[in-house]
C-alpha cells in the first residue's frame, strides 16, 4: 500500500538469536523469495519491541534486553531509513518503558499500544503515538480496553488493531489512528487464550498467525486467521503456518505477507513463511 511504500522491503529489527539477544537488523524484498540479508544494527541489544513504518522509515520502540539485570525494559525508539542500509537512529522515547507492545501506523502517525514492565507484569493499557516524519518523544493517545501484553498488531490506512494478550483474551481491539482516544472492541480471534502472535495487513484485511495457548510458551499453534478491517466482527480461518510457533516477526506489502522467525521451546526458528493476503 502507498502508506507502506511501493518498494516492498521488509525490515526485521533485533530479537532473540539463541543464546542471546541481538541488535542485528535484517531485510528482505517481499515480492521475491529469498533469505534475509544484513541491513545494520540497532543502537542497543533489544528484543520484544513494537514496530511500525512509514513509506520511508521503520521504527522499533521499547523492548527488553534479556541479558541485562531483571530483564530491563526500555522506552527508547529507534528508526531506520528503509531505502538505505545502515544502523538505527535515535528518535525519542515512549511515555512508558515496556516490552511486548504492539505497533500500528497510517501514512503519518505511528502508534504503540500495551506491553508490560516490572511495575505492571500483567500488562499496560497505555497507547502513545509519534509523528513519523519528525523526531521527538511519544505523546499520550488514549487507553486500551484492558491491560494488554504479549499481543499482536496490524493496521489499515485509517485504523490500528491489537489482539490477544498475555493471559486469557481472544479480543481484537481497534482505534482510529488520526483521532486520539481509547480502543473499542472489533471482534474475536478463532483461537482461545492466545499470546505472542504475529500480525500483518494489506489495505483491507488484517491477519493473525501463530501464538501459544492456553498460556505460557508450552503449547504453540500454526493457526492463521483474518478479518475485514473496515467492518467489525470476528476473525475467520485463513490457513496454517508451515511450522507451529510463537514470538514471530512479520511484515507485508499490499499483496504478500511474511512471517519470520519464532520460538517453540527450546527451538528458535529462522523460518520465513509467506501468504497472499487476498486469498
PDB file of C-alpha atoms in Angstrom:
ATOM      1  CA  UNK A   1       0.000   0.000   0.000  1.00  0.00           C
ATOM      2  CA  UNK A   2       1.100   3.590  -0.509  1.00  0.00           C
ATOM      3  CA  UNK A   3       1.438   4.282   3.188  1.00  0.00           C
ATOM      4  CA  UNK A   4       3.883   1.387   3.431  1.00  0.00           C
ATOM      5  CA  UNK A   5       5.669   2.475   0.260  1.00  0.00           C
ATOM      6  CA  UNK A   6       5.818   0.812  -3.140  1.00  0.00           C
ATOM      7  CA  UNK A   7       9.301  -0.608  -2.655  1.00  0.00           C
ATOM      8  CA  UNK A   8       8.173  -3.760  -0.856  1.00  0.00           C
ATOM      9  CA  UNK A   9      11.121  -4.026   1.520  1.00  0.00           C
ATOM     10  CA  UNK A  10      10.665  -5.804   4.842  1.00  0.00           C
ATOM     11  CA  UNK A  11      12.917  -4.991   7.804  1.00  0.00           C
ATOM     12  CA  UNK A  12      13.307  -7.138  10.942  1.00  0.00           C
ATOM     13  CA  UNK A  13      14.932  -5.354  13.874  1.00  0.00           C
ATOM     14  CA  UNK A  14      16.582  -7.032  16.869  1.00  0.00           C
ATOM     15  CA  UNK A  15      15.223 -10.128  18.572  1.00  0.00           C
ATOM     16  CA  UNK A  16      16.457 -13.222  20.344  1.00  0.00           C
ATOM     17  CA  UNK A  17      19.118 -15.205  18.488  1.00  0.00           C
ATOM     18  CA  UNK A  18      19.937 -18.167  20.736  1.00  0.00           C
ATOM     19  CA  UNK A  19      21.629 -17.954  23.136  1.00  0.00           C
ATOM     20  CA  UNK A  20      21.463 -14.152  23.372  1.00  0.00           C
ATOM     21  CA  UNK A  21      19.590 -11.001  22.373  1.00  0.00           C
ATOM     22  CA  UNK A  22      20.779  -9.366  19.143  1.00  0.00           C
ATOM     23  CA  UNK A  23      20.884  -5.836  17.749  1.00  0.00           C
ATOM     24  CA  UNK A  24      21.028  -7.085  14.157  1.00  0.00           C
ATOM     25  CA  UNK A  25      18.688  -5.658  11.515  1.00  0.00           C
ATOM     26  CA  UNK A  26      17.898  -7.875   8.522  1.00  0.00           C
ATOM     27  CA  UNK A  27      15.998  -7.069   5.335  1.00  0.00           C
ATOM     28  CA  UNK A  28      14.091  -8.916   2.605  1.00  0.00           C
ATOM     29  CA  UNK A  29      12.405  -7.929  -0.632  1.00  0.00           C
ATOM     30  CA  UNK A  30       8.832  -9.102  -0.042  1.00  0.00           C
ATOM     31  CA  UNK A  31       7.958  -9.713  -3.712  1.00  0.00           C
ATOM     32  CA  UNK A  32      10.863 -12.138  -4.226  1.00  0.00           C
ATOM     33  CA  UNK A  33      11.541 -15.233  -2.154  1.00  0.00           C
ATOM     34  CA  UNK A  34      14.969 -15.473  -0.571  1.00  0.00           C
ATOM     35  CA  UNK A  35      16.923 -15.322   2.664  1.00  0.00           C
ATOM     36  CA  UNK A  36      17.315 -12.325   4.936  1.00  0.00           C
ATOM     37  CA  UNK A  37      20.381 -10.130   4.391  1.00  0.00           C
ATOM     38  CA  UNK A  38      22.130  -7.804   6.802  1.00  0.00           C
ATOM     39  CA  UNK A  39      20.835  -4.237   6.982  1.00  0.00           C
ATOM     40  CA  UNK A  40      22.704  -2.848  10.009  1.00  0.00           C
ATOM     41  CA  UNK A  41      22.325  -2.737  13.803  1.00  0.00           C
ATOM     42  CA  UNK A  42      20.042  -1.076  16.317  1.00  0.00           C
ATOM     43  CA  UNK A  43      21.590   1.180  18.924  1.00  0.00           C
ATOM     44  CA  UNK A  44      21.003  -1.496  21.618  1.00  0.00           C
ATOM     45  CA  UNK A  45      20.750  -5.239  22.080  1.00  0.00           C
ATOM     46  CA  UNK A  46      16.969  -5.471  22.146  1.00  0.00           C
ATOM     47  CA  UNK A  47      14.069  -7.915  21.792  1.00  0.00           C
ATOM     48  CA  UNK A  48      10.258  -7.813  22.092  1.00  0.00           C
ATOM     49  CA  UNK A  49       9.815  -4.377  20.525  1.00  0.00           C
ATOM     50  CA  UNK A  50       6.771  -2.757  18.951  1.00  0.00           C
ATOM     51  CA  UNK A  51       7.308  -1.865  15.291  1.00  0.00           C
ATOM     52  CA  UNK A  52       5.670   0.256  12.597  1.00  0.00           C
ATOM     53  CA  UNK A  53       6.734   2.122   9.468  1.00  0.00           C
ATOM     54  CA  UNK A  54       6.094   4.929   7.037  1.00  0.00           C
ATOM     55  CA  UNK A  55       6.935   4.856   3.331  1.00  0.00           C
ATOM     56  CA  UNK A  56      10.497   5.915   4.217  1.00  0.00           C
ATOM     57  CA  UNK A  57      11.212   4.955   7.831  1.00  0.00           C
ATOM     58  CA  UNK A  58      10.929   1.868  10.034  1.00  0.00           C
ATOM     59  CA  UNK A  59      10.576   2.125  13.827  1.00  0.00           C
ATOM     60  CA  UNK A  60      11.374  -0.184  16.761  1.00  0.00           C
ATOM     61  CA  UNK A  61      10.051   1.012  20.130  1.00  0.00           C
ATOM     62  CA  UNK A  62      10.530  -0.298  23.638  1.00  0.00           C
ATOM     63  CA  UNK A  63      11.637  -3.858  24.297  1.00  0.00           C
ATOM     64  CA  UNK A  64      13.945  -5.682  26.665  1.00  0.00           C
ATOM     65  CA  UNK A  65      17.496  -6.954  26.925  1.00  0.00           C
ATOM     66  CA  UNK A  66      17.183 -10.405  28.466  1.00  0.00           C
ATOM     67  CA  UNK A  67      20.888 -10.408  29.310  1.00  0.00           C
ATOM     68  CA  UNK A  68      20.556  -7.275  31.466  1.00  0.00           C
ATOM     69  CA  UNK A  69      19.636  -7.337  35.175  1.00  0.00           C
ATOM     70  CA  UNK A  70      15.939  -8.065  35.837  1.00  0.00           C
ATOM     71  CA  UNK A  71      15.137  -8.179  32.102  1.00  0.00           C
ATOM     72  CA  UNK A  72      15.317  -4.393  31.953  1.00  0.00           C
ATOM     73  CA  UNK A  73      12.726  -2.607  29.792  1.00  0.00           C
ATOM     74  CA  UNK A  74      13.477   0.430  27.660  1.00  0.00           C
ATOM     75  CA  UNK A  75      11.441   3.408  26.469  1.00  0.00           C
ATOM     76  CA  UNK A  76      13.811   4.062  23.564  1.00  0.00           C
ATOM     77  CA  UNK A  77      12.561   4.480  19.971  1.00  0.00           C
ATOM     78  CA  UNK A  78      14.987   3.698  17.128  1.00  0.00           C
ATOM     79  CA  UNK A  79      14.356   4.344  13.454  1.00  0.00           C
ATOM     80  CA  UNK A  80      15.986   3.300  10.195  1.00  0.00           C
ATOM     81  CA  UNK A  81      15.760   4.752   6.686  1.00  0.00           C
ATOM     82  CA  UNK A  82      14.421   1.748   4.791  1.00  0.00           C
ATOM     83  CA  UNK A  83      15.742   2.710   1.355  1.00  0.00           C
ATOM     84  CA  UNK A  84      19.368   2.623   2.520  1.00  0.00           C
ATOM     85  CA  UNK A  85      21.326   0.124   4.589  1.00  0.00           C
ATOM     86  CA  UNK A  86      22.611   1.279   7.966  1.00  0.00           C
ATOM     87  CA  UNK A  87      22.108   1.331  11.707  1.00  0.00           C
ATOM     88  CA  UNK A  88      19.360   2.583  13.951  1.00  0.00           C
ATOM     89  CA  UNK A  89      18.996   6.279  14.756  1.00  0.00           C
ATOM     90  CA  UNK A  90      17.627   7.825  17.947  1.00  0.00           C
ATOM     91  CA  UNK A  91      14.060   9.118  17.509  1.00  0.00           C
ATOM     92  CA  UNK A  92      12.947   9.785  21.092  1.00  0.00           C
ATOM     93  CA  UNK A  93      11.254   7.927  23.937  1.00  0.00           C
ATOM     94  CA  UNK A  94       7.951   6.238  24.700  1.00  0.00           C
ATOM     95  CA  UNK A  95       5.799   7.621  27.515  1.00  0.00           C
ATOM     96  CA  UNK A  96       6.384   4.368  29.470  1.00  0.00           C
ATOM     97  CA  UNK A  97       9.239   1.841  29.225  1.00  0.00           C
ATOM     98  CA  UNK A  98       7.837  -1.567  28.264  1.00  0.00           C
ATOM     99  CA  UNK A  99       8.203  -4.743  26.170  1.00  0.00           C
ATOM    100  CA  UNK A 100       5.778  -6.976  24.184  1.00  0.00           C
ATOM    101  CA  UNK A 101       3.903  -3.950  22.835  1.00  0.00           C
ATOM    102  CA  UNK A 102       2.097  -3.582  19.521  1.00  0.00           C
ATOM    103  CA  UNK A 103       2.743  -1.100  16.714  1.00  0.00           C
ATOM    104  CA  UNK A 104       0.455   0.376  14.042  1.00  0.00           C
ATOM    105  CA  UNK A 105       0.577   3.281  11.591  1.00  0.00           C
ATOM    106  CA  UNK A 106      -1.181   5.250   8.894  1.00  0.00           C
ATOM    107  CA  UNK A 107       0.733   7.438   6.427  1.00  0.00           C
ATOM    108  CA  UNK A 108       1.905   9.981   9.030  1.00  0.00           C
ATOM    109  CA  UNK A 109       1.442   8.707  12.572  1.00  0.00           C
ATOM    110  CA  UNK A 110       2.897   5.681  14.384  1.00  0.00           C
ATOM    111  CA  UNK A 111       1.090   4.253  17.419  1.00  0.00           C
ATOM    112  CA  UNK A 112       2.400   1.924  20.158  1.00  0.00           C
ATOM    113  CA  UNK A 113      -0.039   0.077  22.431  1.00  0.00           C
ATOM    114  CA  UNK A 114       0.095  -2.144  25.500  1.00  0.00           C
ATOM    115  CA  UNK A 115       3.134  -4.008  26.799  1.00  0.00           C
ATOM    116  CA  UNK A 116       4.477  -4.800  30.266  1.00  0.00           C
ATOM    117  CA  UNK A 117       7.173  -3.734  32.714  1.00  0.00           C
ATOM    118  CA  UNK A 118       8.187  -4.802  36.252  1.00  0.00           C
ATOM    119  CA  UNK A 119       5.614  -2.448  37.802  1.00  0.00           C
ATOM    120  CA  UNK A 120       2.876  -3.812  35.526  1.00  0.00           C
ATOM    121  CA  UNK A 121       3.699  -7.502  34.833  1.00  0.00           C
ATOM    122  CA  UNK A 122       0.116  -8.235  33.817  1.00  0.00           C
ATOM    123  CA  UNK A 123       0.162  -5.592  31.106  1.00  0.00           C
ATOM    124  CA  UNK A 124      -0.446  -1.893  30.458  1.00  0.00           C
ATOM    125  CA  UNK A 125      -3.362  -0.157  28.756  1.00  0.00           C
ATOM    126  CA  UNK A 126      -1.079   2.645  27.509  1.00  0.00           C
ATOM    127  CA  UNK A 127      -1.375   3.908  23.917  1.00  0.00           C
ATOM    128  CA  UNK A 128       1.038   6.584  22.699  1.00  0.00           C
ATOM    129  CA  UNK A 129       1.945   7.960  19.283  1.00  0.00           C
ATOM    130  CA  UNK A 130       4.624   9.701  17.226  1.00  0.00           C
ATOM    131  CA  UNK A 131       4.713  11.749  14.037  1.00  0.00           C
ATOM    132  CA  UNK A 132       6.946   9.545  11.896  1.00  0.00           C
ATOM    133  CA  UNK A 133       8.449  12.261   9.672  1.00  0.00           C
ATOM    134  CA  UNK A 134       9.911  14.152  12.665  1.00  0.00           C
ATOM    135  CA  UNK A 135      11.823  13.136  15.795  1.00  0.00           C
ATOM    136  CA  UNK A 136      10.871  13.523  19.435  1.00  0.00           C
ATOM    137  CA  UNK A 137       9.214  11.779  22.340  1.00  0.00           C
ATOM    138  CA  UNK A 138       5.887   9.966  22.061  1.00  0.00           C
ATOM    139  CA  UNK A 139       2.674  11.599  23.309  1.00  0.00           C
ATOM    140  CA  UNK A 140      -0.393  10.146  25.015  1.00  0.00           C
ATOM    141  CA  UNK A 141      -3.006   8.775  22.596  1.00  0.00           C
ATOM    142  CA  UNK A 142      -5.538   7.052  24.871  1.00  0.00           C
ATOM    143  CA  UNK A 143      -6.069   3.702  26.596  1.00  0.00           C
ATOM    144  CA  UNK A 144      -6.739   0.107  25.632  1.00  0.00           C
ATOM    145  CA  UNK A 145      -9.931  -1.556  26.879  1.00  0.00           C
ATOM    146  CA  UNK A 146      -7.877  -3.591  29.356  1.00  0.00           C
ATOM    147  CA  UNK A 147      -4.210  -4.017  30.334  1.00  0.00           C
ATOM    148  CA  UNK A 148      -2.655  -5.989  27.486  1.00  0.00           C
ATOM    149  CA  UNK A 149       0.761  -7.503  26.740  1.00  0.00           C
ATOM    150  CA  UNK A 150       2.211 -10.317  24.604  1.00  0.00           C
ATOM    151  CA  UNK A 151      -0.034  -9.038  21.812  1.00  0.00           C
ATOM    152  CA  UNK A 152      -0.129  -8.877  18.021  1.00  0.00           C
ATOM    153  CA  UNK A 153      -0.930  -5.818  15.926  1.00  0.00           C
ATOM    154  CA  UNK A 154      -1.588  -4.557  12.396  1.00  0.00           C
ATOM    155  CA  UNK A 155      -3.164  -1.550  10.676  1.00  0.00           C
ATOM    156  CA  UNK A 156      -5.352  -0.380   7.825  1.00  0.00           C
ATOM    157  CA  UNK A 157      -4.858   3.043   6.195  1.00  0.00           C
ATOM    158  CA  UNK A 158      -7.031   4.524   8.985  1.00  0.00           C
ATOM    159  CA  UNK A 159      -7.271   2.037  11.863  1.00  0.00           C
ATOM    160  CA  UNK A 160      -4.866   0.332  14.238  1.00  0.00           C
ATOM    161  CA  UNK A 161      -5.594  -3.140  15.630  1.00  0.00           C
ATOM    162  CA  UNK A 162      -4.242  -5.061  18.627  1.00  0.00           C
ATOM    163  CA  UNK A 163      -5.261  -8.585  19.535  1.00  0.00           C
ATOM    164  CA  UNK A 164      -4.674 -11.367  22.076  1.00  0.00           C
ATOM    165  CA  UNK A 165      -2.834 -10.759  25.341  1.00  0.00           C
ATOM    166  CA  UNK A 166      -0.676 -12.434  27.955  1.00  0.00           C
ATOM    167  CA  UNK A 167      -3.397 -14.494  29.600  1.00  0.00           C
ATOM    168  CA  UNK A 168      -6.971 -15.176  28.524  1.00  0.00           C
ATOM    169  CA  UNK A 169      -8.113 -12.905  25.714  1.00  0.00           C
ATOM    170  CA  UNK A 170      -9.446 -13.606  22.229  1.00  0.00           C
ATOM    171  CA  UNK A 171     -10.245  -9.908  21.923  1.00  0.00           C
ATOM    172  CA  UNK A 172      -9.479  -7.816  18.814  1.00  0.00           C
ATOM    173  CA  UNK A 173      -9.401  -4.087  19.669  1.00  0.00           C
ATOM    174  CA  UNK A 174      -9.161  -1.130  17.281  1.00  0.00           C
ATOM    175  CA  UNK A 175      -8.684   2.633  17.285  1.00  0.00           C
ATOM    176  CA  UNK A 176      -8.735   5.343  14.606  1.00  0.00           C
ATOM    177  CA  UNK A 177      -5.126   6.478  14.196  1.00  0.00           C
ATOM    178  CA  UNK A 178      -5.765  10.138  13.332  1.00  0.00           C
ATOM    179  CA  UNK A 179      -8.247  10.701  16.174  1.00  0.00           C
ATOM    180  CA  UNK A 180      -6.805  10.211  19.637  1.00  0.00           C
ATOM    181  CA  UNK A 181      -8.904   8.179  22.053  1.00  0.00           C
ATOM    182  CA  UNK A 182      -9.464   4.795  23.660  1.00  0.00           C
ATOM    183  CA  UNK A 183      -9.704   1.497  21.799  1.00  0.00           C
ATOM    184  CA  UNK A 184     -13.008  -0.310  21.302  1.00  0.00           C
ATOM    185  CA  UNK A 185     -13.955  -3.922  20.601  1.00  0.00           C
ATOM    186  CA  UNK A 186     -13.767  -5.112  16.997  1.00  0.00           C
ATOM    187  CA  UNK A 187     -14.370  -8.839  17.445  1.00  0.00           C
ATOM    188  CA  UNK A 188     -12.630 -12.054  18.496  1.00  0.00           C
ATOM    189  CA  UNK A 189      -9.940 -14.405  17.188  1.00  0.00           C
ATOM    190  CA  UNK A 190     -10.731 -18.004  16.235  1.00  0.00           C
ATOM    191  CA  UNK A 191      -8.429 -19.410  18.986  1.00  0.00           C
ATOM    192  CA  UNK A 192      -8.855 -19.120  22.750  1.00  0.00           C
ATOM    193  CA  UNK A 193      -6.294 -17.644  25.143  1.00  0.00           C
ATOM    194  CA  UNK A 194      -3.699 -16.629  22.536  1.00  0.00           C
ATOM    195  CA  UNK A 195      -0.429 -14.894  23.395  1.00  0.00           C
ATOM    196  CA  UNK A 196       2.688 -13.972  21.358  1.00  0.00           C
ATOM    197  CA  UNK A 197       1.039 -13.963  17.879  1.00  0.00           C
ATOM    198  CA  UNK A 198       2.162 -12.015  14.804  1.00  0.00           C
ATOM    199  CA  UNK A 199       0.021  -9.633  12.748  1.00  0.00           C
ATOM    200  CA  UNK A 200       0.134  -8.068   9.292  1.00  0.00           C
ATOM    201  CA  UNK A 201      -2.274  -6.496   6.804  1.00  0.00           C
ATOM    202  CA  UNK A 202      -2.950  -5.064   3.385  1.00  0.00           C
ATOM    203  CA  UNK A 203      -5.474  -2.278   2.718  1.00  0.00           C
ATOM    204  CA  UNK A 204      -8.478  -4.415   3.562  1.00  0.00           C
ATOM    205  CA  UNK A 205      -7.542  -7.498   5.614  1.00  0.00           C
ATOM    206  CA  UNK A 206      -5.894  -7.939   8.985  1.00  0.00           C
ATOM    207  CA  UNK A 207      -4.162 -11.282   9.555  1.00  0.00           C
ATOM    208  CA  UNK A 208      -3.016 -13.054  12.719  1.00  0.00           C
ATOM    209  CA  UNK A 209      -0.623 -16.019  12.696  1.00  0.00           C
ATOM    210  CA  UNK A 210       0.734 -18.371  15.348  1.00  0.00           C
ATOM    211  CA  UNK A 211       0.993 -17.798  19.059  1.00  0.00           C
ATOM    212  CA  UNK A 212       0.765 -20.029  22.089  1.00  0.00           C
ATOM    213  CA  UNK A 213      -2.216 -21.351  24.017  1.00  0.00           C
ATOM    214  CA  UNK A 214      -3.605 -21.634  26.597  1.00  0.00           C
ATOM    215  CA  UNK A 215      -0.837 -19.828  28.472  1.00  0.00           C
ATOM    216  CA  UNK A 216       2.926 -19.593  28.585  1.00  0.00           C
ATOM    217  CA  UNK A 217       5.182 -20.898  25.834  1.00  0.00           C
ATOM    218  CA  UNK A 218       4.358 -24.575  26.093  1.00  0.00           C
ATOM    219  CA  UNK A 219       1.536 -25.047  23.548  1.00  0.00           C
ATOM    220  CA  UNK A 220       2.230 -23.344  20.206  1.00  0.00           C
ATOM    221  CA  UNK A 221      -0.126 -23.265  17.234  1.00  0.00           C
ATOM    222  CA  UNK A 222       0.034 -22.854  13.469  1.00  0.00           C
ATOM    223  CA  UNK A 223      -3.334 -21.087  13.064  1.00  0.00           C
ATOM    224  CA  UNK A 224      -3.738 -18.150  10.650  1.00  0.00           C
ATOM    225  CA  UNK A 225      -6.986 -16.159  10.793  1.00  0.00           C
ATOM    226  CA  UNK A 226      -8.150 -12.871   9.247  1.00  0.00           C
ATOM    227  CA  UNK A 227     -10.797 -10.145   9.371  1.00  0.00           C
ATOM    228  CA  UNK A 228     -12.034  -7.336   7.120  1.00  0.00           C
ATOM    229  CA  UNK A 229     -10.718  -4.179   8.780  1.00  0.00           C
ATOM    230  CA  UNK A 230     -13.345  -1.705   7.537  1.00  0.00           C
ATOM    231  CA  UNK A 231     -16.151  -3.581   9.313  1.00  0.00           C
ATOM    232  CA  UNK A 232     -16.474  -5.118  12.764  1.00  0.00           C
ATOM    233  CA  UNK A 233     -16.788  -8.820  13.550  1.00  0.00           C
ATOM    234  CA  UNK A 234     -14.933 -11.984  14.457  1.00  0.00           C
ATOM    235  CA  UNK A 235     -11.904 -13.436  12.685  1.00  0.00           C
ATOM    236  CA  UNK A 236     -12.283 -16.264  10.133  1.00  0.00           C
ATOM    237  CA  UNK A 237      -9.947 -19.175   9.371  1.00  0.00           C
ATOM    238  CA  UNK A 238      -7.317 -18.346   6.727  1.00  0.00           C
ATOM    239  CA  UNK A 239      -4.961 -21.353   6.757  1.00  0.00           C
ATOM    240  CA  UNK A 240      -1.868 -22.548   8.610  1.00  0.00           C
ATOM    241  CA  UNK A 241       1.806 -21.750   9.058  1.00  0.00           C
ATOM    242  CA  UNK A 242       4.371 -24.252   7.792  1.00  0.00           C
ATOM    243  CA  UNK A 243       5.655 -24.634  11.373  1.00  0.00           C
ATOM    244  CA  UNK A 244       3.727 -24.010  14.599  1.00  0.00           C
ATOM    245  CA  UNK A 245       5.450 -21.313  16.673  1.00  0.00           C
ATOM    246  CA  UNK A 246       5.041 -18.100  18.636  1.00  0.00           C
ATOM    247  CA  UNK A 247       7.029 -14.875  19.053  1.00  0.00           C
ATOM    248  CA  UNK A 248       7.189 -14.360  15.266  1.00  0.00           C
ATOM    249  CA  UNK A 249       8.073 -11.190  13.392  1.00  0.00           C
ATOM    250  CA  UNK A 250       6.070 -10.089  10.364  1.00  0.00           C
ATOM    251  CA  UNK A 251       5.870  -7.605   7.507  1.00  0.00           C
ATOM    252  CA  UNK A 252       3.723  -7.110   4.413  1.00  0.00           C
ATOM    253  CA  UNK A 253       3.240  -5.408   1.092  1.00  0.00           C
ATOM    254  CA  UNK A 254      -0.187  -4.796  -0.435  1.00  0.00           C
ATOM    255  CA  UNK A 255      -0.030  -8.326  -1.908  1.00  0.00           C
ATOM    256  CA  UNK A 256       2.110 -10.589   0.270  1.00  0.00           C
ATOM    257  CA  UNK A 257       2.621 -11.123   3.992  1.00  0.00           C
ATOM    258  CA  UNK A 258       5.732 -12.697   5.529  1.00  0.00           C
ATOM    259  CA  UNK A 259       6.030 -14.369   8.960  1.00  0.00           C
ATOM    260  CA  UNK A 260       9.628 -14.720  10.123  1.00  0.00           C
ATOM    261  CA  UNK A 261      11.443 -16.461  12.926  1.00  0.00           C
ATOM    262  CA  UNK A 262       9.655 -17.658  16.029  1.00  0.00           C
ATOM    263  CA  UNK A 263      10.039 -19.950  19.000  1.00  0.00           C
ATOM    264  CA  UNK A 264       8.836 -23.346  20.253  1.00  0.00           C
ATOM    265  CA  UNK A 265      10.739 -24.112  23.446  1.00  0.00           C
ATOM    266  CA  UNK A 266      13.601 -24.866  23.247  1.00  0.00           C
ATOM    267  CA  UNK A 267      13.851 -24.305  19.460  1.00  0.00           C
ATOM    268  CA  UNK A 268      14.419 -20.880  17.873  1.00  0.00           C
ATOM    269  CA  UNK A 269      13.415 -20.765  14.172  1.00  0.00           C
ATOM    270  CA  UNK A 270      14.876 -18.855  11.221  1.00  0.00           C
ATOM    271  CA  UNK A 271      11.931 -19.979   9.058  1.00  0.00           C
ATOM    272  CA  UNK A 272      10.126 -17.431   6.841  1.00  0.00           C
ATOM    273  CA  UNK A 273       6.633 -18.257   5.544  1.00  0.00           C
ATOM    274  CA  UNK A 274       4.594 -16.146   3.136  1.00  0.00           C
ATOM    275  CA  UNK A 275       0.932 -15.800   2.248  1.00  0.00           C
ATOM    276  CA  UNK A 276      -1.008 -13.986  -0.462  1.00  0.00           C
ATOM    277  CA  UNK A 277      -3.191 -11.794   1.739  1.00  0.00           C
ATOM    278  CA  UNK A 278      -6.185 -11.567  -0.596  1.00  0.00           C
ATOM    279  CA  UNK A 279      -6.561 -15.353  -0.937  1.00  0.00           C
TER     280      UNK A 279
END
